[in-house]
Short mmCIF file of C-alpha atoms in Angstrom, two decimals:
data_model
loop_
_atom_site.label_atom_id
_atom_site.label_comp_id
_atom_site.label_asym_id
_atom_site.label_seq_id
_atom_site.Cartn_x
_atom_site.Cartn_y
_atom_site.Cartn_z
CA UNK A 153 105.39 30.58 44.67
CA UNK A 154 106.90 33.77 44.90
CA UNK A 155 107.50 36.22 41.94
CA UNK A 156 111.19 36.88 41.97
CA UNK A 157 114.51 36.40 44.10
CA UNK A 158 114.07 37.48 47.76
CA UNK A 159 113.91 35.50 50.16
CA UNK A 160 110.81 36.67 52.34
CA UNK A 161 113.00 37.95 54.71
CA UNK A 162 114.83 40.27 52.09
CA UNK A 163 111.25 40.92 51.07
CA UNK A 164 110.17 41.82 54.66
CA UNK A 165 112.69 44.19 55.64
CA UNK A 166 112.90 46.17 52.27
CA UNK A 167 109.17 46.89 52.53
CA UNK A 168 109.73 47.90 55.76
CA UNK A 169 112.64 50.12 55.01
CA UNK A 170 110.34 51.17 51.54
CA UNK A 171 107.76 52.76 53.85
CA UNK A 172 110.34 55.64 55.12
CA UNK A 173 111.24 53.76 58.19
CA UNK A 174 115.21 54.84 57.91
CA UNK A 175 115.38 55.98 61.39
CA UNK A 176 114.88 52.47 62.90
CA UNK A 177 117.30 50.45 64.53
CA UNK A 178 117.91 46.53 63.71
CA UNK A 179 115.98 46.01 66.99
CA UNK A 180 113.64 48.13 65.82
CA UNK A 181 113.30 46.34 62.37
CA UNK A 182 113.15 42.76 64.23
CA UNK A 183 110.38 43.77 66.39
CA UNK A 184 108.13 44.93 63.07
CA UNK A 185 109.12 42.31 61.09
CA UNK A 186 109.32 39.21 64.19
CA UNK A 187 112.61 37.94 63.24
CA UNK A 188 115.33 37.65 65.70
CA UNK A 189 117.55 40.33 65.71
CA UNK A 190 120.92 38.03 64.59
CA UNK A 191 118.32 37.39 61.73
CA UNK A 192 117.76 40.86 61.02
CA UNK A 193 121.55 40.97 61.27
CA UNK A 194 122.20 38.60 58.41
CA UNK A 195 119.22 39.83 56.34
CA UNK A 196 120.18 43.53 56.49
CA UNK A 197 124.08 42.58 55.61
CA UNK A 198 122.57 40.33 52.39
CA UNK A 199 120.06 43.00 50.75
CA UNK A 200 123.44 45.29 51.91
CA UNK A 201 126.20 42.80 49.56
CA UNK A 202 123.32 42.71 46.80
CA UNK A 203 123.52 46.81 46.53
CA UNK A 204 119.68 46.99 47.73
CA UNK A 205 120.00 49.11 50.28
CA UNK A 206 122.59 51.67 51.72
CA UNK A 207 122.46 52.01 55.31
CA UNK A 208 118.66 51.59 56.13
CA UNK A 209 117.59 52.80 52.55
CA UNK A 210 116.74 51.87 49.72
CA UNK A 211 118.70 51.85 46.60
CA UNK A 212 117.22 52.21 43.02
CA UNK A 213 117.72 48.18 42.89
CA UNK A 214 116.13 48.01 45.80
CA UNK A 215 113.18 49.15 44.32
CA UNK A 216 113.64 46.73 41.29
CA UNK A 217 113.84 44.21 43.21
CA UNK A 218 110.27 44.94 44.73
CA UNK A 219 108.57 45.92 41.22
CA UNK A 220 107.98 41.96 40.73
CA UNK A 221 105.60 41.68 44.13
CA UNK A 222 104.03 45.10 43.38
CA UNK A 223 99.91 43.91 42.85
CA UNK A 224 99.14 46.00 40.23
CA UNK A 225 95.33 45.23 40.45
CA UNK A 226 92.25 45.02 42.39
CA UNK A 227 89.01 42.45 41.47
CA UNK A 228 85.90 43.01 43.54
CA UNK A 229 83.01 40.34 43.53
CA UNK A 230 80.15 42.69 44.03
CA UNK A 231 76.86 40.43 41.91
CA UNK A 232 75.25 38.69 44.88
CA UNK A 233 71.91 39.39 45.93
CA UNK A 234 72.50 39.45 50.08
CA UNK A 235 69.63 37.39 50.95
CA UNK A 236 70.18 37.21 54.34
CA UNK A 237 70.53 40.55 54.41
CA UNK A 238 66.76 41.37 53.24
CA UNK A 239 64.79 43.60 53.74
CA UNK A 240 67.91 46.11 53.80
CA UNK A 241 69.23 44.68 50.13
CA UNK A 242 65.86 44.68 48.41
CA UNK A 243 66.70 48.09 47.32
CA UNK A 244 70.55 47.71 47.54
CA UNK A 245 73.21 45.68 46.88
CA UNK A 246 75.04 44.39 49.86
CA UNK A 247 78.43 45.88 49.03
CA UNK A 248 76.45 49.58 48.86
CA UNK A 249 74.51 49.19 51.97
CA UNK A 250 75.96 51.42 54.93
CA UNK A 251 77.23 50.92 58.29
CA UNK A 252 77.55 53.81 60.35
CA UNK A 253 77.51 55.63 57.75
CA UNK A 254 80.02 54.34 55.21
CA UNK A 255 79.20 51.94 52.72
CA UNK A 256 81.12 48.43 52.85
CA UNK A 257 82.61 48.65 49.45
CA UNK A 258 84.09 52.17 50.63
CA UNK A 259 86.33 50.85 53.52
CA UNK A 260 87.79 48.48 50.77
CA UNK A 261 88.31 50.73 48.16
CA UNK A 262 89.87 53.60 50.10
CA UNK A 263 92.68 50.66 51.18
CA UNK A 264 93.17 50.41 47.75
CA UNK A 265 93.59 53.36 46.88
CA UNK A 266 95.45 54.50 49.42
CA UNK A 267 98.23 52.30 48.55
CA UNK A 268 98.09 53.46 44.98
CA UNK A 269 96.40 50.67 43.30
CA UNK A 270 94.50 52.31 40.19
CA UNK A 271 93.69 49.45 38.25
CA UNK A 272 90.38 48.51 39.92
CA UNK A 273 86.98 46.25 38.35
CA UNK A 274 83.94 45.25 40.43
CA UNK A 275 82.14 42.61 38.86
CA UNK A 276 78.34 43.33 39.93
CA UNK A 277 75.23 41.58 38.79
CA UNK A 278 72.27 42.23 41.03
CA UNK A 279 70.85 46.01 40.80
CA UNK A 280 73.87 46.49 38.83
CA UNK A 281 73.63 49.94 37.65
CA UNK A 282 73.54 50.84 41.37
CA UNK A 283 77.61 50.76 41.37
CA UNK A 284 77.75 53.48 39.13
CA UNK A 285 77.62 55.78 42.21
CA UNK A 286 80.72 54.81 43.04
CA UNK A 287 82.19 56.88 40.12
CA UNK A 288 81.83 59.87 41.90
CA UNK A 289 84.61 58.97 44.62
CA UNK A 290 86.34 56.26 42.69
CA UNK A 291 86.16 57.43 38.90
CA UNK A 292 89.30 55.15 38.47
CA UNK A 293 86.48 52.04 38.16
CA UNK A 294 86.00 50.04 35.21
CA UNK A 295 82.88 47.49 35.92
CA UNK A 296 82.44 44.01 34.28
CA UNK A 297 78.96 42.53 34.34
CA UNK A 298 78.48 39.08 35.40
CA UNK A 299 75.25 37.81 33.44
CA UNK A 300 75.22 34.60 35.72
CA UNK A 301 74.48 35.87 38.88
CA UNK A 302 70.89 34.70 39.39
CA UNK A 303 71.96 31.39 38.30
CA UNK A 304 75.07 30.39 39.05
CA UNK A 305 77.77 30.84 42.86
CA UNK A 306 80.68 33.58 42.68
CA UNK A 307 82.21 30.92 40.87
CA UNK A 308 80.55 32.74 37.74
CA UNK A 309 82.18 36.45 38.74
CA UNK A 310 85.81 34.99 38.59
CA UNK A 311 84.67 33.59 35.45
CA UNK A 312 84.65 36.80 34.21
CA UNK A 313 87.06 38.47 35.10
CA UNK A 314 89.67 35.45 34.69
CA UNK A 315 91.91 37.81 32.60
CA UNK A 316 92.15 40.05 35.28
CA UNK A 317 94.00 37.74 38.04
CA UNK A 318 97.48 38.02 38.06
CA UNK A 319 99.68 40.01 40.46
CA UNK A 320 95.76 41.16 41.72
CA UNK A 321 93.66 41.26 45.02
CA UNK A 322 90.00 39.63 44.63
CA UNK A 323 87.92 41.02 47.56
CA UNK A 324 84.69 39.78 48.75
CA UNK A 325 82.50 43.50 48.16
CA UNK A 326 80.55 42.81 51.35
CA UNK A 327 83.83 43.13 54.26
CA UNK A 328 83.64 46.08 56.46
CA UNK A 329 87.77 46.25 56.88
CA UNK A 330 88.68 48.38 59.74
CA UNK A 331 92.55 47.96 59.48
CA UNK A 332 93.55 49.44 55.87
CA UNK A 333 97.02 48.30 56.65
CA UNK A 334 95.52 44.68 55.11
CA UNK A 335 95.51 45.78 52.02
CA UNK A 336 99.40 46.52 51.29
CA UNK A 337 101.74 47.52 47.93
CA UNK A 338 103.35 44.50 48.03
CA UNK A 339 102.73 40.52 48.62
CA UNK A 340 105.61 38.26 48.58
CA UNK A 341 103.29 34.96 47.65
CA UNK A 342 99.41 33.93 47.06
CA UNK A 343 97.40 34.57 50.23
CA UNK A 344 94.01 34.43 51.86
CA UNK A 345 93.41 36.38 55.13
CA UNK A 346 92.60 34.26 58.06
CA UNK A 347 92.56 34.66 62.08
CA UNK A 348 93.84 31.95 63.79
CA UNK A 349 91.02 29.83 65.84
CA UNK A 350 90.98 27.35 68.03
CA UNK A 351 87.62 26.19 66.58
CA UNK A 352 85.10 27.43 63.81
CA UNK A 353 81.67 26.30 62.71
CA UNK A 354 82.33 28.93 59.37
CA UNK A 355 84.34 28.58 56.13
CA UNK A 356 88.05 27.98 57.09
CA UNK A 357 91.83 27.06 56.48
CA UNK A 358 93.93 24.30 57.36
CA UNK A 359 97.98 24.67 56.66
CA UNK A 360 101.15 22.64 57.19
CA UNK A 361 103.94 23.37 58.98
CA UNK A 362 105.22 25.54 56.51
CA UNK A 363 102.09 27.36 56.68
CA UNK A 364 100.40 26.74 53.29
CA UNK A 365 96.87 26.06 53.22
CA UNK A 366 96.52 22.22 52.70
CA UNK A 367 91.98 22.29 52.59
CA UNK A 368 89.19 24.44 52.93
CA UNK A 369 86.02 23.33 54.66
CA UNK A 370 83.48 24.37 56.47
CA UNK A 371 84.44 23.84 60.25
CA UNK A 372 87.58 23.12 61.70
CA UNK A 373 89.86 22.76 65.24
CA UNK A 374 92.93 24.35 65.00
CA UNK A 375 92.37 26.65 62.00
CA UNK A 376 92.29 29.83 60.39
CA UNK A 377 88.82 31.68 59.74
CA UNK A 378 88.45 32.22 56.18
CA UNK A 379 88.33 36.19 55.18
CA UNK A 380 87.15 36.79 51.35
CA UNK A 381 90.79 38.63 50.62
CA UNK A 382 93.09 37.21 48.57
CA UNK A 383 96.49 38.18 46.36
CA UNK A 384 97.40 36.01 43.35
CA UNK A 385 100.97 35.98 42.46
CA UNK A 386 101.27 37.02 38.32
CA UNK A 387 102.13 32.77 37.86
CA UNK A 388 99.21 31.85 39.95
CA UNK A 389 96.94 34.31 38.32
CA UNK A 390 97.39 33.18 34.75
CA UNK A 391 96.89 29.04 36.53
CA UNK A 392 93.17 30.39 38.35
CA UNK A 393 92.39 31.81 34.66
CA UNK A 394 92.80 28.31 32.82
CA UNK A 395 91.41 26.58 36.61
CA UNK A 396 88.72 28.39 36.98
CA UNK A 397 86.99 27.68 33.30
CA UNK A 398 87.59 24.12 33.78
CA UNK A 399 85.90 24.00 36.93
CA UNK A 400 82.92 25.56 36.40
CA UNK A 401 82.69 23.41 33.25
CA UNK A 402 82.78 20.62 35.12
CA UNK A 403 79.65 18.82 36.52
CA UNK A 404 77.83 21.14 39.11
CA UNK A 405 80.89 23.58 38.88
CA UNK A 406 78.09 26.18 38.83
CA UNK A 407 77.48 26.13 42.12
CA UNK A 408 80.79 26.34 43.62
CA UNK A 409 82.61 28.97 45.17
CA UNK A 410 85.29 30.11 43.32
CA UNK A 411 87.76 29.84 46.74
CA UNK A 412 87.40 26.19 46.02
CA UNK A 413 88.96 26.12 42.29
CA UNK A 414 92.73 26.72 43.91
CA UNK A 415 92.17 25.59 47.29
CA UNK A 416 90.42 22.14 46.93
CA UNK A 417 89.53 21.41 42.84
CA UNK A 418 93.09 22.54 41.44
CA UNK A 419 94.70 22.88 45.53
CA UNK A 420 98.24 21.14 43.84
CA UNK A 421 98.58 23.74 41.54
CA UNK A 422 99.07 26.43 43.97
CA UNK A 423 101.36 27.27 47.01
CA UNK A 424 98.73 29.79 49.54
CA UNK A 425 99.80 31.28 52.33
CA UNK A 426 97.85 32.43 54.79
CA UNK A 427 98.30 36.35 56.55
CA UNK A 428 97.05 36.46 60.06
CA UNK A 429 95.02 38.85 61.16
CA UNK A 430 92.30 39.70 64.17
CA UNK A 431 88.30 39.74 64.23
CA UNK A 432 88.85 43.27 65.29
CA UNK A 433 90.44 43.92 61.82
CA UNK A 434 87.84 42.84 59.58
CA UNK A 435 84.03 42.08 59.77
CA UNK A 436 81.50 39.93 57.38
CA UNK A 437 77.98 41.24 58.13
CA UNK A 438 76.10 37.96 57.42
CA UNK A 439 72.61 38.73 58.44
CA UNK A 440 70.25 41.79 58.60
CA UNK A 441 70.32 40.74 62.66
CA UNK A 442 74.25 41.35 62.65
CA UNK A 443 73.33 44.41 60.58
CA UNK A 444 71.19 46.01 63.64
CA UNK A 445 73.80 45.22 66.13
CA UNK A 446 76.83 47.11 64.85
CA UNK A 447 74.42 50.15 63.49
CA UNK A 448 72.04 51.09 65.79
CA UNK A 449 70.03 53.14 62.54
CA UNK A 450 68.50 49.91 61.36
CA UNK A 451 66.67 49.59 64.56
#
């Protein structure tokens, strides 16, 4: 599940502490973090006995101990055509297309980059060569063609960039994110983003108690709403490579989504947790309609 030895608490407070928070108080930690404060107690007094921190900072083993969670990659699924999205994506592809101002792809890859992820491949398909724009601001880009696009579901785009997996982000190209603090330097365990509904007609999660997704469907009470962002642990990354193949090999595998090789094909090979976050964090433009509303320069 998780890539080394913390305990998610350890892991919680020394990426806390990592982003030059020294000056706060245990109260101050428990209200960032939502532990108790006799948790933060205990937790601060362990990562203290293992030599991980001294006094609210972190040692050089501290920073070990966070190298395994560090995603060292980001995987962009950028091929689609945007139908719904015509006339606006005849021209353009979805992920390019702007929105006051800024494309899409742009609010995504300035998270990344922000948080010092340089390892980055969009895997495009429709008008393609269009991405190479992108070079300009991002030169850091390496692009991998999906030749299956136009005939196949973004089951195909994983499929080609299956070697690329582990300890990685895969982001739907077509999110406007307005909260960069999403997209982090380090994940504890494999996660989609989801905000917590008390009913959906879209793509969502269900979870147990312990809060790992146990289905994905398409409508749901009591739910999270599905958000294209996801981090695959180095373990689970090297699983969706083999997964993934054996799916789409399978009978009408094609037309799947790839979301569905870990969470409903392969679901018991994988432990996914879920990060909450708001509607107010993150938009999916789904229709040229939806377009108009939020930019008032397709009117």
């Amino acid at each position: 599940m998780s890539a080394g030895t913390l305990s998610k608490k350890q892991f919680d407070i020394l990426v806390l502490l990592e982003k030059n928070e020294a000056s706060l108080t245990q109260r101050g930690i428990a209200e960032k973090t939502g532990m108790s404060v006799g948790s933060v107690n205990r937790t601060v007094a362990s990562l203290t006995e293992m030599g991980l921190i001294s006094g609210n900072t972190l040692t050089a083993a501290g920073y070990e101990a966070l190298e395994p969670y560090r995603v060292k990659r980001a995987v962009f699924i950028a091929a689609g055509f945007g139908s719904r999205m015509v006339p606006v994506t005849l021209n353009t592809p979805k992920p390019l297309v702007r929105v006051n101002g800024k494309r899409m792809i742009d609010t995504l890859l300035d998270a990344i980059t922000a948080v010092g992820i340089e390892e980055v491949y969009i895997v495009r398909g429709y008008l393609g060569e269009q991405f190479d724009q992108l070079l300009y601001k991002y030169p850091n880009i390496k692009f991998i063609d999906n030749p299956l696009y136009n005939e196949a579901n973004n089951i195909s785009s994983i499929l080609c960039a299956r070697e690329k997996l582990q300890n990685t982000y895969i982001l739907e190209a077509d999110l406007v994110l307005y909260n960069p603090e999403l997209i982090t330097k380090y994940q504890y365990m494999s996660n989609y983003l989801g905000v917590p509904v008390e009913k959906t007609d879209d793509w969502c999660l269900l979870t147990n108690k312990s809060g790992i997704v146990t289905k994905i469907q398409i409508g749901g009470v009591d739910c999270y709403h599905l958000f294209g962002i996801s981090y695959w642990t180095e373990e689970d990354g090297a699983k969706l490579c083999e997964d993934v193949k054996k799916v789409y090999e399978m009978p009408g595998g094609r037309e799947r989504y790839w979301d569905q090789v870990p969470l409903e094909y392969c679901i018991s090979n994988y432990q996914v947790g879920v990060r909450e976050c708001t509607f107010e964090d993150i938009i999916e433009i789904d229709s040229y309609n939806e377009l108009k509303k939020l930019d008032k320069a397709y009117l």
